Short mmCIF file of C-alpha atoms and ligand atoms in Angstrom, two decimals:
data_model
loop_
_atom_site.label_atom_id
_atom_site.label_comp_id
_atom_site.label_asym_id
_atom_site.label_seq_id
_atom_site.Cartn_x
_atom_site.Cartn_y
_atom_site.Cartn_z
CA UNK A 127 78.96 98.56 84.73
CA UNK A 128 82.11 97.18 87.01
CA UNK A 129 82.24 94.28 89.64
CA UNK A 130 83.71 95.87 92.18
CA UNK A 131 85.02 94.84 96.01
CA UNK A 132 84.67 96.92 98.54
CA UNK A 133 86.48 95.54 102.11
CA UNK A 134 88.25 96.58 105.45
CA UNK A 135 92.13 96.97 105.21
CA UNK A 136 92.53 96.95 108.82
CA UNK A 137 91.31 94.53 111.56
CA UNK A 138 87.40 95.49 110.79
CA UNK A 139 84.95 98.62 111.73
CA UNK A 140 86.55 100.68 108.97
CA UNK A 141 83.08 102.39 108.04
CA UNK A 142 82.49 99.52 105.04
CA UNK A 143 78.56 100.31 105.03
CA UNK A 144 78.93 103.79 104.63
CA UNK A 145 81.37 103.48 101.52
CA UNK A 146 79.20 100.45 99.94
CA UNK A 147 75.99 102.62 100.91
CA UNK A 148 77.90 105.27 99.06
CA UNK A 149 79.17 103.08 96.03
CA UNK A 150 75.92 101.46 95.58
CA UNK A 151 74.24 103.92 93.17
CA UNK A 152 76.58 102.43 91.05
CA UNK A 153 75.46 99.07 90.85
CA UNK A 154 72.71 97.08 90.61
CA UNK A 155 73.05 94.19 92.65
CA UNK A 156 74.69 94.35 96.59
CA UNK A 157 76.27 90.77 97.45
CA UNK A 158 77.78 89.55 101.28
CA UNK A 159 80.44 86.93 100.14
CA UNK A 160 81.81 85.65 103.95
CA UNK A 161 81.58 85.68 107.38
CA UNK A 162 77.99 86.03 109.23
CA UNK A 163 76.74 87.93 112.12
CA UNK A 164 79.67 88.31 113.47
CA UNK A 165 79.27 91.81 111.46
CA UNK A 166 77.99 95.77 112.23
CA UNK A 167 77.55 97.34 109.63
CA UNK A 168 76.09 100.60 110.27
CA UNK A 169 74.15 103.02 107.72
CA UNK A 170 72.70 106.38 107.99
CA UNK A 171 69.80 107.52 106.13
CA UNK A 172 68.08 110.41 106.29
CA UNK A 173 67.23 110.27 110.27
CA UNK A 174 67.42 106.88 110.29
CA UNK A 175 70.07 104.60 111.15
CA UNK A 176 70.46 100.86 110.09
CA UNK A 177 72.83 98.16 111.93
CA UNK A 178 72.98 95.32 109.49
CA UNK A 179 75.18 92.06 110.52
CA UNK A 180 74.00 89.76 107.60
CA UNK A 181 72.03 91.30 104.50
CA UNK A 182 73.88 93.64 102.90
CA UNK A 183 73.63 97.48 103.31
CA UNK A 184 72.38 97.86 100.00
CA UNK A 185 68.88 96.80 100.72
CA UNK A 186 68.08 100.31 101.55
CA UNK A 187 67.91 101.22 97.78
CA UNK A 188 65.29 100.27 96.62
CA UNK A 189 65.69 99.38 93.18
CA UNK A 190 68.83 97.08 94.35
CA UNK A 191 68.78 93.78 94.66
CA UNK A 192 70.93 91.98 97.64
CA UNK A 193 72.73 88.50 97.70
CA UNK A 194 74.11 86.30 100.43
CA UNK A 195 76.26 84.30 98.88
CA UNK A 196 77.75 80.51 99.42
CA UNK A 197 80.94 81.68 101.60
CA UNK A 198 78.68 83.45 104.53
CA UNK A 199 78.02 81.69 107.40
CA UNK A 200 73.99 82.17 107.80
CA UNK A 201 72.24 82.61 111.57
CA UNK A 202 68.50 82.33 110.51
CA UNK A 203 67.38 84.29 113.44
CA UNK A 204 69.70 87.36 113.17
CA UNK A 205 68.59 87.42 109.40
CA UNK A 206 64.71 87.39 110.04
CA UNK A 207 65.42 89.65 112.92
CA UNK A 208 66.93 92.29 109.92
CA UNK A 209 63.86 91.56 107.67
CA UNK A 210 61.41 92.18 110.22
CA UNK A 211 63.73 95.59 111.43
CA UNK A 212 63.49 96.90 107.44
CA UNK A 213 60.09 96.17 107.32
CA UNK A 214 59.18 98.11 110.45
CA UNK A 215 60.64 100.72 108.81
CA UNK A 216 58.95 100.45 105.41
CA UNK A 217 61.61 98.74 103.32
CA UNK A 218 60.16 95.85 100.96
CA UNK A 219 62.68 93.00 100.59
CA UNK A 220 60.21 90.73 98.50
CA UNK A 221 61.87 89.88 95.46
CA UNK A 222 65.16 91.53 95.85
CA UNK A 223 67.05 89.09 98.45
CA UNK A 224 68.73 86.24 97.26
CA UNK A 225 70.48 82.93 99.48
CA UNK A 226 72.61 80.73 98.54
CA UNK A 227 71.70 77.29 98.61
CA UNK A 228 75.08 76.78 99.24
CA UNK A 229 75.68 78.80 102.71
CA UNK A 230 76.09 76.90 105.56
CA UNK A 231 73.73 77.44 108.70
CA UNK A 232 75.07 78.63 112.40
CA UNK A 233 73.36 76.06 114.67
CA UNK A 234 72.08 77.03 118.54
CA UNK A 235 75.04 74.40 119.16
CA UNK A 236 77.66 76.62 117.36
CA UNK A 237 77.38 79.20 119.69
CA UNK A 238 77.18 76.78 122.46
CA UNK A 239 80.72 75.65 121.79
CA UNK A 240 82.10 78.31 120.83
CA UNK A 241 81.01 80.00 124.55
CA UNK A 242 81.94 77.15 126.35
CA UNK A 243 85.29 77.28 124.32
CA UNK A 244 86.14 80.95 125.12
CA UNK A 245 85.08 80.84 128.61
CA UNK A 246 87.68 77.64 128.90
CA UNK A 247 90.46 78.76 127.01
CA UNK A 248 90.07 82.60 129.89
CA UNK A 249 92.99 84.70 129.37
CA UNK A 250 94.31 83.31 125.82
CA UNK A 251 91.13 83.57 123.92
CA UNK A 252 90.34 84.92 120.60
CA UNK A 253 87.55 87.14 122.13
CA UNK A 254 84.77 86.43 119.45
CA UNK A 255 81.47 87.89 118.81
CA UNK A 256 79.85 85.11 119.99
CA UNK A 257 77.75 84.09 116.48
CA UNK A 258 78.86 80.41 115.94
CA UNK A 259 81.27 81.83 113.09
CA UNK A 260 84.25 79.90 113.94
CA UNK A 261 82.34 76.56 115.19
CA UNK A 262 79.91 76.93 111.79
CA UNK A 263 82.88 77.20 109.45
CA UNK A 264 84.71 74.65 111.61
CA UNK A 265 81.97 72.07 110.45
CA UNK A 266 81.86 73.03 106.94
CA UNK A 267 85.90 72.28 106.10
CA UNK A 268 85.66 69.00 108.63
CA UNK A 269 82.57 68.11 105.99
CA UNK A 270 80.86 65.33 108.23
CA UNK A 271 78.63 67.81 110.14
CA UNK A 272 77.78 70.65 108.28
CA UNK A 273 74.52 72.01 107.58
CA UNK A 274 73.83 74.07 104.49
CA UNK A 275 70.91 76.01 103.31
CA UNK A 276 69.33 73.63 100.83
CA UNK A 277 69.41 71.11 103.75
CA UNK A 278 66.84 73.16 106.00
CA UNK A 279 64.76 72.74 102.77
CA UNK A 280 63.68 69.20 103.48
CA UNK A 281 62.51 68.65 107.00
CA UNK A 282 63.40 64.87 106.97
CA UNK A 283 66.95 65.98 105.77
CA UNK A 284 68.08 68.15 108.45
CA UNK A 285 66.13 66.48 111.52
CA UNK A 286 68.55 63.64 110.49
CA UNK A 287 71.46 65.85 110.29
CA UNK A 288 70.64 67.91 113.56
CA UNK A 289 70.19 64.47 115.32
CA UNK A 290 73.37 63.20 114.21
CA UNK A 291 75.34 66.01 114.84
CA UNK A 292 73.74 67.13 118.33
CA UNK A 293 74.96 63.26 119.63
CA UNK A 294 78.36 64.42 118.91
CA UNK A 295 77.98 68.36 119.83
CA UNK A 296 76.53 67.67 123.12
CA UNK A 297 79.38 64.37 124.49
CA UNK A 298 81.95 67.52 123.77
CA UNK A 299 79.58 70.03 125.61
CA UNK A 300 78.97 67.83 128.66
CA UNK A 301 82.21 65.58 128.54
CA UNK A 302 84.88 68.33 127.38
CA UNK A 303 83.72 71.59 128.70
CA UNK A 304 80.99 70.67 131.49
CA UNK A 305 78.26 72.35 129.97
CA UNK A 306 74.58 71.80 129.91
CA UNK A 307 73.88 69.25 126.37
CA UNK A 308 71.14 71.06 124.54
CA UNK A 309 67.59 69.22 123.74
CA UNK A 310 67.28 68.10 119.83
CA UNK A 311 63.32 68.94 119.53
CA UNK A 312 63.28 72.65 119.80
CA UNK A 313 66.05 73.00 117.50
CA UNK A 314 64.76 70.86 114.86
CA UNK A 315 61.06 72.21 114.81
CA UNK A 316 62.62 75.81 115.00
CA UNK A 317 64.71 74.88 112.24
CA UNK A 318 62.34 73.34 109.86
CA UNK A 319 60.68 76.67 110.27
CA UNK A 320 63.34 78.39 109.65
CA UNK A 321 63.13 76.32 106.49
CA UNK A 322 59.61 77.65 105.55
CA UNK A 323 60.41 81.11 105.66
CA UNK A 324 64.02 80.64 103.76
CA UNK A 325 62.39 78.81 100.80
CA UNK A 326 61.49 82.07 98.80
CA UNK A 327 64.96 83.31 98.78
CA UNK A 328 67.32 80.69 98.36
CA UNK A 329 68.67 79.80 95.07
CA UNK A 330 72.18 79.22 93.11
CA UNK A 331 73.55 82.51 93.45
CA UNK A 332 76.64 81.83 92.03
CA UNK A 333 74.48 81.43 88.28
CA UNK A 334 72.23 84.25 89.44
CA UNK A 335 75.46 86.73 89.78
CA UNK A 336 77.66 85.13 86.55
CA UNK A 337 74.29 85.67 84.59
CA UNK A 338 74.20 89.27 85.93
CA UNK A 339 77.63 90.00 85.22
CA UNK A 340 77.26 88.73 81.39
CA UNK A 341 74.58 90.62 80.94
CA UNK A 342 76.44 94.35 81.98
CA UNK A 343 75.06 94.43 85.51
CA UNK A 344 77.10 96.49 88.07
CA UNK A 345 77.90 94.05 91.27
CA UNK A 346 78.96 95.42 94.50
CA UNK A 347 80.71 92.79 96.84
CA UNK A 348 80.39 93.94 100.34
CA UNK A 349 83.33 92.75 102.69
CA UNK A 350 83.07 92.61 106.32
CA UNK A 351 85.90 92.28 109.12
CA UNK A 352 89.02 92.91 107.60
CA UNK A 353 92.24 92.03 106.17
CA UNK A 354 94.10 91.79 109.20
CA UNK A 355 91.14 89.41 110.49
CA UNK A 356 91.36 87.06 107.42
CA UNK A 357 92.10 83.34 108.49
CA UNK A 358 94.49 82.92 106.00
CA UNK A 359 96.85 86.25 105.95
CA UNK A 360 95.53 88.25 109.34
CA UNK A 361 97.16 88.14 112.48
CA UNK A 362 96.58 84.17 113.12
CA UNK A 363 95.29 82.84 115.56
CA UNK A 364 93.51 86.34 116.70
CA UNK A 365 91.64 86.13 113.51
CA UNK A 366 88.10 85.51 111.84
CA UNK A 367 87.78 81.85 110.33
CA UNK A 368 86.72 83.32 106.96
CA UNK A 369 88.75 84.64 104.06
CA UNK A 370 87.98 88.55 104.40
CA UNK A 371 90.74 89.91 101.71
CA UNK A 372 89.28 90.06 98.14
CA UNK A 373 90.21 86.49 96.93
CA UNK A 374 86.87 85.51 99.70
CA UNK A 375 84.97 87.35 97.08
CA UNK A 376 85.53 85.24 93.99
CA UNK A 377 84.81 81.41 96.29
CA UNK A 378 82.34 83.32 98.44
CA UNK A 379 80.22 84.71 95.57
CA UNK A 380 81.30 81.62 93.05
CA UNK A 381 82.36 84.11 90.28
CA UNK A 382 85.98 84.01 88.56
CA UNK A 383 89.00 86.44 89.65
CA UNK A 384 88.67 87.57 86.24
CA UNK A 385 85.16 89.12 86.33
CA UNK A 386 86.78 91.51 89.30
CA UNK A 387 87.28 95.45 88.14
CA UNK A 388 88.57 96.74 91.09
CA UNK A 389 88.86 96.11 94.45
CA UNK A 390 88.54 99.25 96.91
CA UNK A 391 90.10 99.19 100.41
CA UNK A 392 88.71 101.54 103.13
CA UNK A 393 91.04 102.18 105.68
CA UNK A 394 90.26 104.30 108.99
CA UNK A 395 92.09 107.16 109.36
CA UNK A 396 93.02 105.58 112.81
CA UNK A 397 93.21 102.34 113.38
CA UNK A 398 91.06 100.12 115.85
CA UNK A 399 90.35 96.61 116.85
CA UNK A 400 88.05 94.65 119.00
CA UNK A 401 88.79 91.54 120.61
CA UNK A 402 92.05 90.17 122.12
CA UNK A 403 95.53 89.95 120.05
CA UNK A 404 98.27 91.83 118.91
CA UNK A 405 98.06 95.62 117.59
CA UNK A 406 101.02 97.34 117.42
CA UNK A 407 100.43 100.91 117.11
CA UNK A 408 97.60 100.81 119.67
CA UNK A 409 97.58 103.48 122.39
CA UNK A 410 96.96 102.36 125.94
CA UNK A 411 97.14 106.21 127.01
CA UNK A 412 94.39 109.01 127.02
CA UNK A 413 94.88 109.64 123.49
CA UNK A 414 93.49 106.49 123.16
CA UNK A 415 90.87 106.96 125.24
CA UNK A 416 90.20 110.54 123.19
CA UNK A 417 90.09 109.13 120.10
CA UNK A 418 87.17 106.44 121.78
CA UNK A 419 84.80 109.06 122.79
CA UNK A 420 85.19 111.09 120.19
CA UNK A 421 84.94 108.03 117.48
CA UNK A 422 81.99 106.76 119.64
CA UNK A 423 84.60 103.43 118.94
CA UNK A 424 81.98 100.84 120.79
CA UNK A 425 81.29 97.74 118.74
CA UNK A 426 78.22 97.70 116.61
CA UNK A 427 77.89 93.82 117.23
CA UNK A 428 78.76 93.16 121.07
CA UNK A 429 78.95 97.32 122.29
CA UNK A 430 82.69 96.23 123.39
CA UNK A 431 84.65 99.43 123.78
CA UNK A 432 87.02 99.29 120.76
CA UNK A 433 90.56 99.68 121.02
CA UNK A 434 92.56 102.92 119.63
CA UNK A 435 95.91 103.80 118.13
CA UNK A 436 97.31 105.49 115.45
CA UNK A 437 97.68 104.80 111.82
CA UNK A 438 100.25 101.84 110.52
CA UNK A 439 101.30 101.72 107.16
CA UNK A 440 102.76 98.30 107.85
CA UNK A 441 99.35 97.24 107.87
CA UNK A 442 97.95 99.03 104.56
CA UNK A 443 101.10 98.00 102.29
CA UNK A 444 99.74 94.39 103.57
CA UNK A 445 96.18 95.17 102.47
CA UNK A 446 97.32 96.49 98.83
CA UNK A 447 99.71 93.31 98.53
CA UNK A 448 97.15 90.75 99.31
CA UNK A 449 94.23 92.61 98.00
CA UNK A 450 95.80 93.96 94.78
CA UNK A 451 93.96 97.38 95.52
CA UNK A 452 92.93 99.88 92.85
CA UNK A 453 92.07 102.47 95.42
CA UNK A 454 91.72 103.37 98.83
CA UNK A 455 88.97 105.26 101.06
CA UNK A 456 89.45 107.09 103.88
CA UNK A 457 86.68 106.76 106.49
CA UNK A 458 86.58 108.97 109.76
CA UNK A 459 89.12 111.61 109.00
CA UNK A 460 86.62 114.05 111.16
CA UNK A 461 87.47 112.02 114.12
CA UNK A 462 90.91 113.46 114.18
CA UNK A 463 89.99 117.14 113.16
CA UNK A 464 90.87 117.93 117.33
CA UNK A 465 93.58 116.14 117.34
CA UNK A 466 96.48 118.49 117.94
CA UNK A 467 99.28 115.95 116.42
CA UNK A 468 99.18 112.87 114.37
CA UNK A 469 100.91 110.08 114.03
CA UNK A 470 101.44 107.40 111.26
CA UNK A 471 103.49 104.03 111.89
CA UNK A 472 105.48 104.01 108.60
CA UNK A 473 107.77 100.49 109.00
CA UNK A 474 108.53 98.47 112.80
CA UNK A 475 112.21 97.64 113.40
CA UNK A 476 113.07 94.66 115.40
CA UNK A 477 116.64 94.27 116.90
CA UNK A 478 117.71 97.69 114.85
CA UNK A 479 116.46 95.92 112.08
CA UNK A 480 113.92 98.05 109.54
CA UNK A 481 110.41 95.65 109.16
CA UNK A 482 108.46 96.55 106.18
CA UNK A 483 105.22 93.45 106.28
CA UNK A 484 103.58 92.04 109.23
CA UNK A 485 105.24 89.15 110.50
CA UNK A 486 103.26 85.87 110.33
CA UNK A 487 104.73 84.75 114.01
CA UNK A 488 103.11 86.85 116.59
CA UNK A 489 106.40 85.97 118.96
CA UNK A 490 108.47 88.25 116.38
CA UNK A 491 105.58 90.96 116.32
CA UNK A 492 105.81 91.16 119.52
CA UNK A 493 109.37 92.00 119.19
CA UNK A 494 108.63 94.87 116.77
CA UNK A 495 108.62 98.63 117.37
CA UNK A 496 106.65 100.73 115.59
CA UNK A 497 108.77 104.01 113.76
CA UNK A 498 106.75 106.52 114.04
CA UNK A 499 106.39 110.10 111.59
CA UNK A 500 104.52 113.08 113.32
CA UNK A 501 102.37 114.98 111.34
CA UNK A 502 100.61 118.23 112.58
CA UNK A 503 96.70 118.14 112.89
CA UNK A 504 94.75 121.10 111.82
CA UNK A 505 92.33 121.42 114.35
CA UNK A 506 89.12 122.62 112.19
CA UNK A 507 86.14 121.22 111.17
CA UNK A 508 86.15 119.11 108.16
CA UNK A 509 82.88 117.73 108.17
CA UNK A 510 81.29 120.57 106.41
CA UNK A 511 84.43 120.00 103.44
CA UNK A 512 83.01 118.82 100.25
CA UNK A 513 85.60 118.71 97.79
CA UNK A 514 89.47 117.56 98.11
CA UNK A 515 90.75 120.97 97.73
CA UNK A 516 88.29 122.57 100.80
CA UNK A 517 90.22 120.42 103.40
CA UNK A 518 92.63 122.13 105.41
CA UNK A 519 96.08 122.05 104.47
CA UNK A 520 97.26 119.77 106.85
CA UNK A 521 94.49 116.97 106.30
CA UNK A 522 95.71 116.95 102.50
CA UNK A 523 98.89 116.60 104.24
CA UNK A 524 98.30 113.79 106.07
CA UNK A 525 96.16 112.25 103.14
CA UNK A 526 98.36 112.33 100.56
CA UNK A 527 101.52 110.95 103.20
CA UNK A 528 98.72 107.46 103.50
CA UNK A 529 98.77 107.81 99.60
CA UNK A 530 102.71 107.74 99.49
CA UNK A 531 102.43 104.97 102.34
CA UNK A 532 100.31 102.34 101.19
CA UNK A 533 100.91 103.03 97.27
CA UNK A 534 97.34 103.30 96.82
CA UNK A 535 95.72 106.22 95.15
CA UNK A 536 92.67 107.90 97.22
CA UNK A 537 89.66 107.66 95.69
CA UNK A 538 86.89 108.43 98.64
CA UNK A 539 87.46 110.87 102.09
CA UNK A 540 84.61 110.50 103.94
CA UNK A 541 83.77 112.94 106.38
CA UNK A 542 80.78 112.13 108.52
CA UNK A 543 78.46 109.45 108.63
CA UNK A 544 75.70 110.50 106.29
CA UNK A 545 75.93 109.88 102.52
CA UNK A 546 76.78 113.30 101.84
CA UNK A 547 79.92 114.17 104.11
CA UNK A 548 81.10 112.31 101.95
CA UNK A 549 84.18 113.93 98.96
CA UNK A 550 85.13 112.00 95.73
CA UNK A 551 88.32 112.29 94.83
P1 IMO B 292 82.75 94.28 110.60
O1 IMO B 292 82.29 93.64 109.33
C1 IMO B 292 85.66 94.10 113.85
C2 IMO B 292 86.67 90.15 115.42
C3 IMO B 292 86.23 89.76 116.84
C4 IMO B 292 87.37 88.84 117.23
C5 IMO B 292 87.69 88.12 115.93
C6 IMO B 292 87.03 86.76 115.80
O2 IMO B 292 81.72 95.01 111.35
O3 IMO B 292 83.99 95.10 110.34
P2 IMO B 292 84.53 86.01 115.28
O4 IMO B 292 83.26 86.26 116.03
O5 IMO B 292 84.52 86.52 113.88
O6 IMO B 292 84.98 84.59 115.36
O7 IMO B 292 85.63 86.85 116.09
O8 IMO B 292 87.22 88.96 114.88
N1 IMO B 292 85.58 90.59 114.52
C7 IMO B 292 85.40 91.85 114.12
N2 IMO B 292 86.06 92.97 114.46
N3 IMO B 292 84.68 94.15 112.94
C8 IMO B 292 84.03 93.03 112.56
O9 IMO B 292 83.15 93.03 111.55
C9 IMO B 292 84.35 91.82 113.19
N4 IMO B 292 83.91 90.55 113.08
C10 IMO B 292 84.68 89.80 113.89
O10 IMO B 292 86.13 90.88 117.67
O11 IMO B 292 88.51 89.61 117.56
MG1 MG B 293 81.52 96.68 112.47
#
């Protein structure tokens, strides 16, 4: 069986879940490699619908078994809040859930800072989710201060660590940002328990996986954001502060680039983003607004209305560069069945001059225009479409011109949200 990645090619909310939901009878073991709550990932079942932000949507199969691994940023409370979700609605996780020992822990004073540091910065900020991701990986690259799962292990251990590190947290609170300092018992005795009910799932997942993978077991990394939010590549500083292209998967998991098969990109047939920062092809015009309602484009994290615009190639040449994509799948092409013309941003030009990659200085994307190609819609229903050959002409059209774009071969269309509007290519 194949390691395989699946992950966002745009800036997030690509319909991940429903592809990994999709791609998961194909594996045995689900794994969440970076990032932390700061993710939606929505599933639909049957009649039932699942939001997961931290264990990955493969816990819905039963026979699967799910990892977070090292490179996620962990929220204790958002996690037992899934668990207790899946087990109101009869899903056993006992036994098939596995931590990393290594993943840090998002502290009540992450979230604290990163509040008071939003709220301060106004008009300029990032516009985060608000889960302690940047703060949380902000203390685990300065090293002094971070807190990791094996440390909520020991109760001694981290009520010296919290200590330590709330007499720094709360001088920057008070002294930096005026806010309220926050008290050290309640976190530490909420903590410790947090500890307690960790215990059975934490191990070294990195041996866990590497033993799975020797022995022919099919692994299914599960991205979240995407590759325009990585820290690294994405459109800096209006980013994540993980690595979300497919390199996260190999630190974030601890297994070698060499065990990786393939690496599948799912790309929106539109493109959206939440949060401030640049977006070229976005539309700040009723077709905008269209494409909203009829997405239903509201964050699955923070219910923020998402923002709209068309399709940019720019953008998907970047994911198959940095991503080395073997194929791509296209998520929410129903969305645009209405629609009466489409367009695709195929290169930006800047002073007359062509732009084929995203520029790394936001002052010369802002400069940028985006060239657009018009493509006619075909205005029929596709979510009833099975195969590749039932679409209409016109949405084989436009698929195959993303195809030509992005220099990825299609391997998934989905059409719907449930696992079977769904067409292999
Ligand atoms: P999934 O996995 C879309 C965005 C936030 C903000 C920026 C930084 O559901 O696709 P953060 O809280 O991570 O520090 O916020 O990243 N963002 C997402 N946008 N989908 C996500 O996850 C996102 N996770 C973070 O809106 O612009
Ligand atoms: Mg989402």
């Amino acid at each position: 069986m194949s390691v395989r990645i699946v992950l966002g090619a745009q800036w997030g909310d690509e319909g991940k879940a429903k592809i990994v939901d999709f791609l998961t009878t194909d594996a045995d073991i689900v794994v969440r490699y970076q990032g932390g709550a700061n993710a939606g990932h929505t599933i639909k079942v049957g009649d039932l619908e699942f939001v997961f932000h931290l264990i990955p949507a493969g816990i819905v199969h039963p026979d699967k078994t799910c990892v977070v691994g090292n490179g996620v940023v962990l929220e204790p409370e958002a996690l037992f809040a899934e668990l207790d979700e899946l087990e109101e609605k009869g899903i056993a996780t006992e036994g098939r859930l596995f931590i990393s020992e290594r993943a840090h822990l998002v502290l009540p004073y992450h979230k604290a800072l990163e509040r008071a540091s939003e709220e301060k910065i106004g008009d300029g900020a990032i516009g985060t989710t608000l889960r302690g991701i940047g703060p949380t990986y902000g203390d685990k690259i300065n090293r002094s201060s971070g807190v990791r799962v094996l440390d909520v292990l020991d109760a001694d251990v981290l009520a010296t660590k919290i200590r330590a590190n709330l007499r720094e947290k709360n001088e920057v609170l008070t002294k930096v940002y005026g806010a309220e300092p926050l008290e050290e018992g309640p976190i530490i005795e909420a903590y410790v328990a947090h500890g307690e009910r960790l215990k059975p799932y934490v191990t070294d997942t990195s041996v866990y996986l590497n033993d799975a993978i020797k022995a022919g077991k099919g692994i299914l990394f599960e991205g979240s954001q995407g590759t325009l939010l990585d820290v690294d590549h994405g459109s800096y500083p209006y980013v994540t502060s993980s690595n979300t292209t497919a390199g996260g998967a190999a630190t974030g998991a601890g297994i070698g680039p060499t065990r990786i098969d393939e690496v599948v990109g799912v790309v929106k047939a539109y493109t959206t983003r939440v949060g401030n920062g640049p977006f070229p092809t976005e539309l700040n015009d009723e077709m905008g607004d269209r494409i909203r309602d009829i997405g239903h484009e509201y964050g699955a994290t923070t219910g923020r209305p998402r923002r709209c615009g068309w399709l940019d190639a720019v953008i998907l040449r970047m994911a198959e560069r940095i991503n080395g994509l073997t194929s791509i799948a296209v998520t929410r092409l129903d969305i645009l069945d209405q629609i009466e013309e489409l367009k695709i941003c195929t290169h930006y030009t800047r002073n007359g001059e062509r732009v084929d990659h995203f520029p790394a200085d936001l002052n010369v994307l802002a400069e940028c225009e985006p060239v657009y190609e018009t493509l006619p819609g075909w205005q029929s229903d596709t979510t009833q479409c099975r195969t590749y050959e039932s679409l209409p002409e016109n949405a084989m059209a436009y698929l195959a011109r993303i195809q030509e774009l992005s220099g990825v071969t299609i391997s998934i269309v989905s059409v719907g949200p449930d696992r079977e509007e769904t067409i292999f290519v």
